[in-house]
Amino acid sequence: MSHLIIAPILLPVFTALLIMLPPIHYSPMRRRWVSMISTVILLILTVCLLVQTQNTGVSFYALGAWQPPFGIILVADIFSVSMVCLTAVLALGAICYGSAGEDERGSFFHPLFQFQLMGINGAFLTGDLFNLFVFFEVLLIASYGLLVHAGGKNKTKAAVHYVVLNLTGSAVFLFSLGILYGTLGTLNIADMAVQVAKLPPENVMLVKSGGLLLLIVFALKAAILPLQFWLPATYSAASPPVAALFAVMTKIGTYALLRVYTTIFGEQAGPLAGMASDWLWPLGLATIMLGAIGVLASQDFRKLVANLVIISVGTLVTLVSLQSIAATSAILFYTVHSTLVCGALFLLADVIGAQRGKAGDRLVPGRRMAQPVLLGTMFIIAAIAVAGLPPLSGFVGKLMILQAASSPLQQIFLWSVILLSSLMVLIGLSRAGSILFWRVSGNEAGPERVLPLQTFALVWLLLAAPLMVVFAGPLTELTFAAAEQLRDIQRSIAIILGDTATFGGTP
């Protein structure tokens, strides 16, 4: 049992506590350095964990030596560790950007940031649904504080809506856990898969109701139609580094959908097999189109980027419904691409808005920018990547998505929606770019410049777009290995519960 599995959870906790100690808390520079160094160490540890998981396969960590299905279980497979690694990459860009001065606009930015990292990493690594709920609450509590960072009427209004919706989702989550635990006698994901396969006919509808309540919860967390209405206002109101980190928050919902409805309600679940696919397929496609319409209708750049996040959510949910190795592989590749590029766009919207004066990031004529070449180059790279045009990572990701459709009917709907939404995104970004960079009032630029830490953060995140193409071979091999490992449910359960675990009494 490797202790490295728990490191991505413990490190942010200890960092947050360290930052709150008086010698560091009262020094802005010390807070920044401790937070940034800790995030770099987190990235190194997660890369080491990913390499270890590739070499050794699925492994688990039992806190307090309470063996599964009892106690708190953390599970490391290629998919979950890849998501933790993605979070560390995104967090490093966000914390560097925040350390350029944004962190001083409110209280306890760095401790809250670290606690949110702890919750996100725990949600990806947990092996049971109750602790998924616990980590959800940890990251949500931290996100409440981060959302109102720097204050303001818009932030407060968005935070109230966000808190009320998530408290409602948490209540539904508890109801669903109560139903499932009362019926199955366990909340360990691997053990639940075994129990569902042996489920007596009289309990099928009860477990199905619990599973569909979970679907509602994860749909709210992921912002799937019709539960997506909170996202544009919330993400556009958040401060730039917080919005960038929030780019991975919706991916937790889609990851939970994939994990639960592949492992627990997967092919081995008898009458409950694929119970979510009939819902996720149309809702995912509709979410894509709604996000694309939102991109065209957006009146400011931040809301445009928030609608790009909705498109990425719809794409991932549609792929989850396909329940295949090719679709799961595309999910991982596209998740990495969309999360990092959207995170960079949230940061880019802030520096563009700062240099345009009173116009900010609104899509109206504004003051001439002081660094149009630098910011314009970054905008073009991000726009090409997020629209799915060659030669950047979005093109590879969307090619994998299109190839994931197996039947002619799937191809007709998926190809039509993906290609049409890409065209709409391209039009929306072209319109935004032409207004932001070409429609200027006056000849004098303001004094604002992009600070070195801000430049590093933007370059760090935007590098993903070309690098994911340069290393597309190894990355796609990694994603297919992650998909095969995730869908090899019998082997994973045997590792976690022991070789005696069976489905329906068959070894």
Coordinates of C-alpha atoms in Angstrom, one line a residue:
M1 CA 0.0 0.0 0.0
S2 CA 1.7 3.2 -1.2
H3 CA 1.3 6.3 0.9
L4 CA 1.8 8.4 -2.2
I5 CA -1.9 8.0 -3.0
I6 CA -2.9 10.2 0.0
A7 CA -0.3 12.9 -0.6
P8 CA -2.5 15.0 -3.0
I9 CA -5.0 15.3 -0.2
L10 CA -2.7 15.9 2.8
L11 CA -0.3 18.3 1.1
P12 CA -3.0 21.1 0.5
V13 CA -4.4 20.6 4.0
F14 CA -1.0 21.1 5.7
T15 CA -0.2 24.0 3.3
A16 CA -3.4 25.8 4.2
L17 CA -2.8 25.3 8.0
L18 CA 0.8 26.5 7.5
I19 CA -0.2 29.6 5.7
M20 CA -2.6 30.6 8.5
L21 CA 0.2 30.5 11.1
P22 CA 1.2 34.1 12.2
P23 CA 4.8 34.1 10.8
I24 CA 3.4 33.5 7.3
H25 CA -0.1 34.8 7.5
Y26 CA 1.0 38.4 8.1
S27 CA 3.4 38.4 5.2
P28 CA 1.9 38.5 1.7
M29 CA 5.1 37.4 0.0
R30 CA 5.5 34.4 2.4
R31 CA 1.9 33.4 1.7
R32 CA 2.5 33.5 -2.0
W33 CA 5.7 31.6 -1.9
V34 CA 4.4 28.9 0.4
S35 CA 1.3 28.4 -1.8
M36 CA 3.2 28.4 -5.1
I37 CA 6.0 26.1 -3.8
S38 CA 3.4 23.7 -2.4
T39 CA 1.5 23.6 -5.7
V40 CA 4.7 22.8 -7.6
I41 CA 5.4 20.0 -5.1
L42 CA 1.8 18.8 -5.6
L43 CA 2.4 18.6 -9.4
I44 CA 5.6 16.6 -8.9
L45 CA 3.9 14.2 -6.5
T46 CA 0.9 13.7 -8.8
V47 CA 3.2 13.0 -11.8
C48 CA 5.1 10.4 -9.7
L49 CA 1.8 8.9 -8.7
L50 CA 0.7 8.7 -12.3
V51 CA 4.0 7.0 -13.3
Q52 CA 3.6 4.5 -10.4
T53 CA 0.0 3.8 -11.4
Q54 CA 1.0 3.1 -15.0
N55 CA 3.6 0.6 -13.8
T56 CA 1.7 -1.1 -11.0
G57 CA -2.0 -0.8 -12.1
V58 CA -5.0 -0.1 -9.9
S59 CA -4.1 0.3 -6.2
F60 CA -6.0 1.4 -3.1
Y61 CA -5.2 3.1 0.2
A62 CA -7.1 2.1 3.3
L63 CA -7.0 4.8 6.0
G64 CA -6.4 3.4 9.5
A65 CA -5.8 0.0 7.9
W66 CA -9.6 -0.6 7.7
Q67 CA -9.8 -2.9 4.7
P68 CA -12.6 -2.4 2.1
P69 CA -15.5 -2.4 1.9
F70 CA -15.2 -0.8 5.4
G71 CA -13.5 2.5 6.3
I72 CA -12.2 5.3 4.1
I73 CA -10.8 4.0 0.8
L74 CA -8.8 5.9 -1.8
V75 CA -8.4 4.3 -5.2
A76 CA -5.7 5.2 -7.7
D77 CA -6.1 4.2 -11.3
I78 CA -4.8 5.9 -14.4
F79 CA -8.0 7.9 -15.0
S80 CA -8.4 9.3 -11.5
V81 CA -4.7 10.1 -11.1
S82 CA -4.7 11.8 -14.5
M83 CA -7.5 14.1 -13.3
V84 CA -5.5 14.9 -10.1
C85 CA -2.5 15.7 -12.2
L86 CA -4.6 17.9 -14.5
T87 CA -5.9 19.7 -11.3
A88 CA -2.3 20.4 -10.2
V89 CA -1.3 21.8 -13.6
L90 CA -4.3 24.1 -13.6
A91 CA -3.8 25.1 -10.0
L92 CA -0.2 26.1 -10.6
G93 CA -1.3 28.6 -13.4
A94 CA -4.2 29.9 -11.2
I95 CA -2.1 30.4 -8.1
C96 CA 0.7 32.1 -10.0
Y97 CA -1.8 34.5 -11.6
G98 CA -3.5 35.2 -8.2
S99 CA -0.1 35.8 -6.6
A100 CA 0.4 38.8 -9.0
G101 CA -1.9 40.9 -6.7
E102 CA -5.4 39.4 -7.0
D103 CA -4.8 37.5 -3.7
E104 CA -4.6 40.8 -1.8
R105 CA -8.1 41.9 -2.7
G106 CA -9.7 39.7 -0.1
S107 CA -9.0 37.6 3.0
F108 CA -7.7 34.0 3.2
F109 CA -7.3 33.5 -0.5
H110 CA -4.4 31.1 -0.3
P111 CA -5.8 28.8 2.5
L112 CA -9.2 28.6 0.8
F113 CA -7.4 27.8 -2.5
Q114 CA -5.5 25.0 -0.9
F115 CA -8.6 23.6 0.9
Q116 CA -10.4 23.5 -2.5
L117 CA -7.5 21.6 -4.0
M118 CA -7.8 19.1 -1.2
G119 CA -11.5 18.7 -1.9
I120 CA -11.1 18.3 -5.7
N121 CA -8.3 15.8 -5.3
G122 CA -10.2 13.8 -2.7
A123 CA -13.3 13.7 -5.0
F124 CA -11.2 12.2 -7.8
L125 CA -9.4 9.6 -5.6
T126 CA -12.2 8.5 -3.3
G127 CA -13.4 4.9 -3.6
D128 CA -16.8 5.3 -1.9
L129 CA -19.9 7.5 -2.4
F130 CA -20.1 8.8 1.1
N131 CA -16.6 10.2 1.0
L132 CA -17.4 11.6 -2.4
F133 CA -20.1 13.6 -0.7
V134 CA -17.7 14.7 2.0
F135 CA -15.1 15.9 -0.5
F136 CA -17.8 17.6 -2.5
E137 CA -18.8 19.6 0.6
V138 CA -15.1 20.5 1.4
L139 CA -14.5 21.9 -2.1
L140 CA -17.9 23.6 -2.1
I141 CA -17.3 25.3 1.2
A142 CA -13.9 26.6 0.0
S143 CA -15.5 27.7 -3.3
Y144 CA -18.1 29.7 -1.4
G145 CA -15.3 31.7 0.2
L146 CA -13.4 32.0 -3.1
L147 CA -16.4 33.1 -5.0
V148 CA -17.0 36.2 -2.9
H149 CA -13.2 37.0 -2.8
A150 CA -12.7 40.7 -3.4
G151 CA -16.4 41.4 -2.7
G152 CA -18.9 43.2 -4.9
K153 CA -22.6 43.0 -5.6
N154 CA -22.3 40.7 -8.6
K155 CA -20.1 38.2 -6.7
T156 CA -22.5 38.2 -3.7
K157 CA -25.6 37.7 -5.9
A158 CA -23.9 34.8 -7.8
A159 CA -22.6 33.3 -4.6
V160 CA -26.2 33.2 -3.1
H161 CA -27.5 31.4 -6.1
Y162 CA -24.5 29.0 -6.1
V163 CA -24.8 28.2 -2.4
V164 CA -28.6 27.6 -2.5
L165 CA -28.4 25.3 -5.5
N166 CA -25.5 23.3 -4.1
L167 CA -27.2 23.0 -0.7
T168 CA -30.2 21.6 -2.5
G169 CA -27.9 19.2 -4.4
S170 CA -26.3 18.1 -1.2
A171 CA -29.7 17.3 0.3
V172 CA -30.6 15.2 -2.7
F173 CA -27.2 13.5 -2.6
L174 CA -27.9 12.5 1.0
F175 CA -31.3 11.1 0.1
S176 CA -29.8 9.0 -2.7
L177 CA -27.1 7.7 -0.4
G178 CA -29.6 6.7 2.2
I179 CA -31.7 4.8 -0.4
L180 CA -28.6 3.0 -1.8
Y181 CA -27.1 2.2 1.6
G182 CA -30.4 0.9 3.0
T183 CA -30.8 -1.4 0.0
L184 CA -27.3 -2.5 -0.8
G185 CA -25.7 -2.3 2.7
T186 CA -22.6 -0.5 1.4
L187 CA -21.4 2.7 -0.2
N188 CA -18.0 1.4 -1.3
I189 CA -18.2 1.8 -5.1
A190 CA -16.5 -1.6 -5.9
D191 CA -18.7 -3.4 -3.4
M192 CA -21.8 -1.6 -4.7
A193 CA -21.1 -3.0 -8.2
V194 CA -21.0 -6.5 -6.7
Q195 CA -24.2 -6.0 -4.8
V196 CA -26.1 -4.5 -7.7
A197 CA -25.2 -7.5 -9.8
K198 CA -26.8 -9.8 -7.2
L199 CA -29.8 -7.5 -6.6
P200 CA -33.1 -9.3 -6.0
P201 CA -35.9 -8.3 -8.4
E202 CA -38.0 -6.7 -5.6
N203 CA -35.2 -4.1 -4.9
V204 CA -34.5 -3.1 -8.5
M205 CA -36.8 -0.1 -8.6
L206 CA -35.6 1.2 -5.2
V207 CA -32.0 1.1 -6.3
K208 CA -32.9 2.6 -9.7
S209 CA -34.6 5.5 -7.9
G210 CA -31.4 6.1 -5.8
G211 CA -29.3 5.9 -8.9
L212 CA -31.5 8.4 -10.8
L213 CA -31.3 10.8 -7.8
L214 CA -27.5 10.6 -8.1
L215 CA -27.9 11.5 -11.7
I216 CA -29.7 14.7 -10.7
V217 CA -27.0 15.6 -8.2
F218 CA -24.1 15.0 -10.7
A219 CA -26.1 16.8 -13.5
L220 CA -26.3 19.9 -11.2
K221 CA -22.6 19.7 -10.3
A222 CA -21.6 19.3 -14.0
A223 CA -24.1 22.0 -15.2
I224 CA -26.1 19.8 -17.6
L225 CA -29.3 21.1 -19.2
P226 CA -31.7 22.0 -17.6
L227 CA -29.5 22.6 -14.5
Q228 CA -26.8 24.7 -16.2
F229 CA -28.4 28.1 -15.6
W230 CA -26.2 28.9 -12.6
L231 CA -22.8 28.5 -14.3
P232 CA -22.4 31.6 -16.6
A233 CA -23.3 34.1 -13.9
T234 CA -21.2 32.3 -11.3
Y235 CA -18.1 31.8 -13.3
S236 CA -18.1 35.2 -14.9
A237 CA -18.5 36.9 -11.5
A238 CA -15.6 35.0 -9.9
S239 CA -12.2 36.6 -9.7
P240 CA -9.9 35.4 -12.6
P241 CA -7.7 32.8 -10.7
V242 CA -10.9 31.4 -9.0
A243 CA -12.7 31.2 -12.4
A244 CA -9.7 29.4 -13.9
L245 CA -9.7 26.8 -11.1
F246 CA -13.5 26.5 -11.4
A247 CA -12.8 25.2 -15.0
V248 CA -12.1 21.8 -13.4
M249 CA -15.1 21.9 -11.0
T250 CA -17.7 20.8 -13.6
K251 CA -15.4 18.0 -14.7
I252 CA -15.8 16.5 -11.2
G253 CA -19.5 16.1 -12.0
T254 CA -18.8 14.4 -15.3
Y255 CA -16.1 12.2 -13.7
A256 CA -18.6 11.1 -11.1
L257 CA -21.1 10.3 -13.8
L258 CA -18.5 8.2 -15.6
R259 CA -17.3 6.4 -12.5
V260 CA -20.7 5.6 -11.0
Y261 CA -22.5 4.6 -14.2
T262 CA -19.6 2.6 -15.6
T263 CA -18.6 0.8 -12.3
I264 CA -21.9 0.4 -10.4
F265 CA -24.5 0.6 -13.1
G266 CA -22.3 -0.7 -15.9
E267 CA -22.7 -3.7 -18.2
Q268 CA -22.7 -6.2 -15.3
A269 CA -25.6 -4.5 -13.5
G270 CA -28.3 -6.7 -15.0
P271 CA -31.6 -4.8 -15.4
L272 CA -29.9 -1.6 -14.2
A273 CA -27.2 -1.7 -16.8
G274 CA -26.9 1.6 -18.7
M275 CA -29.7 3.2 -16.8
A276 CA -28.3 6.7 -17.3
S277 CA -27.4 6.5 -21.0
D278 CA -30.9 7.2 -22.3
W279 CA -30.9 10.4 -20.3
L280 CA -27.4 11.5 -20.9
W281 CA -27.3 11.2 -24.7
P282 CA -30.1 13.8 -25.5
L283 CA -29.2 16.0 -22.5
G284 CA -25.6 16.1 -23.5
L285 CA -26.3 17.0 -27.1
A286 CA -28.8 19.7 -26.0
T287 CA -26.3 21.1 -23.6
I288 CA -23.7 21.5 -26.4
M289 CA -26.1 23.4 -28.5
L290 CA -27.3 25.6 -25.6
G291 CA -23.7 26.5 -24.8
A292 CA -23.0 27.3 -28.5
I293 CA -26.0 29.6 -28.6
G294 CA -24.7 31.2 -25.4
V295 CA -21.4 31.9 -27.0
L296 CA -23.1 33.7 -29.9
A297 CA -25.3 35.7 -27.5
S298 CA -22.7 36.7 -24.9
Q299 CA -22.2 40.4 -24.4
D300 CA -18.9 40.1 -22.5
F301 CA -15.9 37.9 -22.9
R302 CA -16.1 36.2 -19.4
K303 CA -19.6 34.9 -20.1
L304 CA -18.5 33.7 -23.5
V305 CA -15.8 31.6 -21.9
A306 CA -18.4 30.4 -19.3
N307 CA -20.5 29.2 -22.2
L308 CA -17.5 27.4 -23.6
V309 CA -17.3 25.5 -20.4
I310 CA -21.0 24.5 -20.8
I311 CA -20.1 23.2 -24.3
S312 CA -17.3 21.1 -22.9
V313 CA -19.6 19.7 -20.3
G314 CA -22.2 18.7 -22.9
T315 CA -19.5 17.0 -25.0
L316 CA -18.2 15.0 -22.1
V317 CA -21.7 13.9 -20.9
T318 CA -22.5 12.8 -24.5
L319 CA -19.4 10.7 -24.5
V320 CA -20.2 9.2 -21.1
S321 CA -23.5 8.0 -22.5
L322 CA -21.7 6.0 -25.2
Q323 CA -20.1 3.6 -22.7
S324 CA -17.2 2.5 -24.8
I325 CA -13.4 2.4 -24.5
A326 CA -13.0 4.9 -27.4
A327 CA -15.5 7.3 -25.9
T328 CA -13.8 7.0 -22.4
S329 CA -10.4 7.7 -24.0
A330 CA -11.8 10.8 -25.8
I331 CA -13.3 11.9 -22.5
L332 CA -9.9 12.0 -20.8
F333 CA -8.1 13.7 -23.7
Y334 CA -10.8 16.3 -24.2
T335 CA -11.1 17.0 -20.5
V336 CA -7.4 17.9 -20.2
H337 CA -7.6 20.1 -23.4
S338 CA -10.8 22.0 -22.5
T339 CA -10.0 22.5 -18.8
L340 CA -6.6 24.1 -19.4
V341 CA -7.6 26.2 -22.4
C342 CA -10.8 27.5 -20.7
G343 CA -8.7 28.2 -17.6
A344 CA -6.3 30.3 -19.7
L345 CA -9.2 32.1 -21.4
F346 CA -10.6 33.2 -18.0
L347 CA -7.2 34.7 -17.1
L348 CA -6.9 36.2 -20.6
A349 CA -10.3 37.9 -20.2
D350 CA -9.0 39.7 -17.1
V351 CA -5.8 41.1 -18.6
I352 CA -7.7 42.2 -21.8
G353 CA -10.3 43.9 -19.7
A354 CA -7.7 45.6 -17.5
Q355 CA -6.0 47.2 -20.6
R356 CA -9.3 48.3 -22.2
G357 CA -10.2 50.6 -19.4
K358 CA -13.9 51.3 -18.6
A359 CA -15.1 49.0 -21.4
G360 CA -13.5 46.0 -19.6
D361 CA -14.2 42.7 -21.2
R362 CA -17.6 43.8 -22.6
L363 CA -17.9 43.3 -26.3
V364 CA -18.1 47.0 -27.1
P365 CA -15.5 49.4 -28.5
G366 CA -12.9 50.2 -25.8
R367 CA -9.5 51.8 -25.2
R368 CA -6.5 50.7 -27.2
M369 CA -4.6 47.9 -25.5
A370 CA -1.0 48.5 -24.4
Q371 CA 0.1 45.1 -25.5
P372 CA -2.1 44.1 -28.5
V373 CA 0.4 41.8 -30.1
L374 CA 1.1 39.7 -27.0
L375 CA -2.6 39.4 -25.9
G376 CA -3.7 39.0 -29.5
T377 CA -1.3 36.1 -30.1
M378 CA -2.6 34.4 -26.9
F379 CA -6.2 35.0 -27.9
I380 CA -5.6 33.4 -31.4
I381 CA -3.9 30.3 -29.9
A382 CA -6.7 29.8 -27.3
A383 CA -9.4 30.5 -29.9
I384 CA -8.0 28.0 -32.4
A385 CA -7.6 25.4 -29.7
V386 CA -11.1 25.8 -28.2
A387 CA -12.8 25.9 -31.6
G388 CA -11.2 22.6 -32.5
L389 CA -9.2 23.8 -35.5
P390 CA -5.9 22.3 -36.6
P391 CA -3.1 22.2 -35.7
L392 CA -3.8 22.5 -31.9
S393 CA -5.1 20.1 -29.3
G394 CA -8.8 20.8 -29.9
F395 CA -8.6 19.3 -33.4
V396 CA -7.2 16.0 -32.0
G397 CA -9.7 16.0 -29.2
K398 CA -12.7 16.5 -31.5
L399 CA -11.3 13.9 -34.0
M400 CA -11.3 11.4 -31.1
I401 CA -14.9 12.4 -30.2
L402 CA -16.1 11.9 -33.7
Q403 CA -14.4 8.5 -33.9
A404 CA -16.1 7.4 -30.7
A405 CA -19.5 7.3 -32.4
S406 CA -20.0 3.7 -33.5
S407 CA -23.5 3.3 -34.9
P408 CA -24.8 5.3 -37.9
L409 CA -27.4 7.0 -35.8
Q410 CA -24.8 8.1 -33.2
Q411 CA -22.6 9.4 -36.0
I412 CA -25.5 11.5 -37.6
F413 CA -26.4 13.2 -34.3
L414 CA -22.9 13.5 -32.7
W415 CA -21.1 14.7 -35.9
S416 CA -23.9 17.2 -36.7
V417 CA -24.0 18.7 -33.2
I418 CA -20.2 18.8 -32.7
L419 CA -19.4 20.3 -36.1
L420 CA -22.3 22.8 -35.9
S421 CA -21.3 23.9 -32.4
S422 CA -17.7 24.3 -33.5
L423 CA -18.8 26.6 -36.3
M424 CA -20.8 28.6 -33.9
V425 CA -17.9 28.9 -31.5
L426 CA -15.6 30.0 -34.3
I427 CA -18.1 32.7 -35.3
G428 CA -18.5 33.8 -31.7
L429 CA -14.8 34.0 -31.0
S430 CA -14.2 35.8 -34.3
R431 CA -16.8 38.4 -33.4
A432 CA -15.3 38.8 -29.9
G433 CA -11.7 39.1 -31.2
S434 CA -12.6 41.7 -33.8
I435 CA -14.4 43.8 -31.3
L436 CA -11.8 43.5 -28.5
F437 CA -8.7 44.1 -30.7
W438 CA -9.9 46.1 -33.7
R439 CA -12.8 48.3 -32.6
V440 CA -10.9 50.8 -30.4
S441 CA -11.7 54.3 -29.3
G442 CA -8.8 56.8 -29.2
N443 CA -5.1 56.4 -30.0
E444 CA -3.6 56.3 -26.5
A445 CA -3.2 53.1 -24.5
G446 CA -3.5 53.0 -20.7
P447 CA -0.6 52.3 -18.3
E448 CA -1.7 48.7 -17.5
R449 CA 0.7 45.9 -18.5
V450 CA 0.7 42.2 -18.0
L451 CA 2.8 41.3 -15.0
P452 CA 5.5 38.6 -15.2
L453 CA 3.6 36.1 -13.0
Q454 CA 0.4 36.7 -15.1
T455 CA 2.4 36.1 -18.3
F456 CA 3.8 32.9 -16.8
A457 CA 0.4 31.7 -15.8
L458 CA -1.1 32.3 -19.3
V459 CA 1.9 30.8 -21.1
W460 CA 1.8 27.8 -18.7
L461 CA -1.8 27.0 -19.5
L462 CA -1.7 27.8 -23.2
L463 CA 1.3 25.5 -23.8
A464 CA -1.1 22.6 -23.4
A465 CA -2.6 23.3 -26.8
P466 CA 0.6 22.7 -28.9
L467 CA 2.2 20.2 -26.5
M468 CA -0.8 17.9 -26.5
V469 CA -0.4 17.7 -30.3
V470 CA 3.4 17.2 -30.2
F471 CA 3.0 14.4 -27.7
A472 CA -0.4 13.1 -29.1
G473 CA 1.0 9.6 -29.5
P474 CA 1.9 8.9 -25.9
L475 CA -1.1 10.9 -24.6
T476 CA -3.6 8.9 -26.6
E477 CA -1.9 5.7 -25.5
L478 CA -2.3 6.9 -21.9
T479 CA -6.0 7.7 -22.4
F480 CA -6.7 4.3 -24.0
A481 CA -4.9 2.6 -21.1
A482 CA -6.9 4.6 -18.7
A483 CA -10.2 3.7 -20.5
E484 CA -9.4 0.0 -20.6
Q485 CA -8.4 0.0 -17.0
L486 CA -11.6 1.8 -16.0
R487 CA -13.8 -0.5 -17.9
D488 CA -12.1 -3.7 -16.7
I489 CA -14.4 -3.6 -13.7
Q490 CA -14.0 -7.3 -12.6
R491 CA -10.2 -6.9 -12.3
S492 CA -10.5 -3.6 -10.4
I493 CA -13.0 -5.1 -7.9
A494 CA -10.8 -8.1 -7.4
I495 CA -7.9 -5.8 -6.5
I496 CA -9.9 -3.7 -4.1
L497 CA -12.2 -6.4 -2.5
G498 CA -10.0 -9.5 -3.0
D499 CA -10.1 -12.3 -5.5
T500 CA -13.2 -13.8 -3.9
A501 CA -15.5 -10.9 -5.1
T502 CA -17.9 -12.1 -7.8
F503 CA -20.7 -10.8 -9.9
G504 CA -23.9 -12.7 -9.3
G505 CA -22.0 -15.7 -7.9
T506 CA -19.8 -16.2 -11.0
P507 CA -16.1 -15.9 -10.4

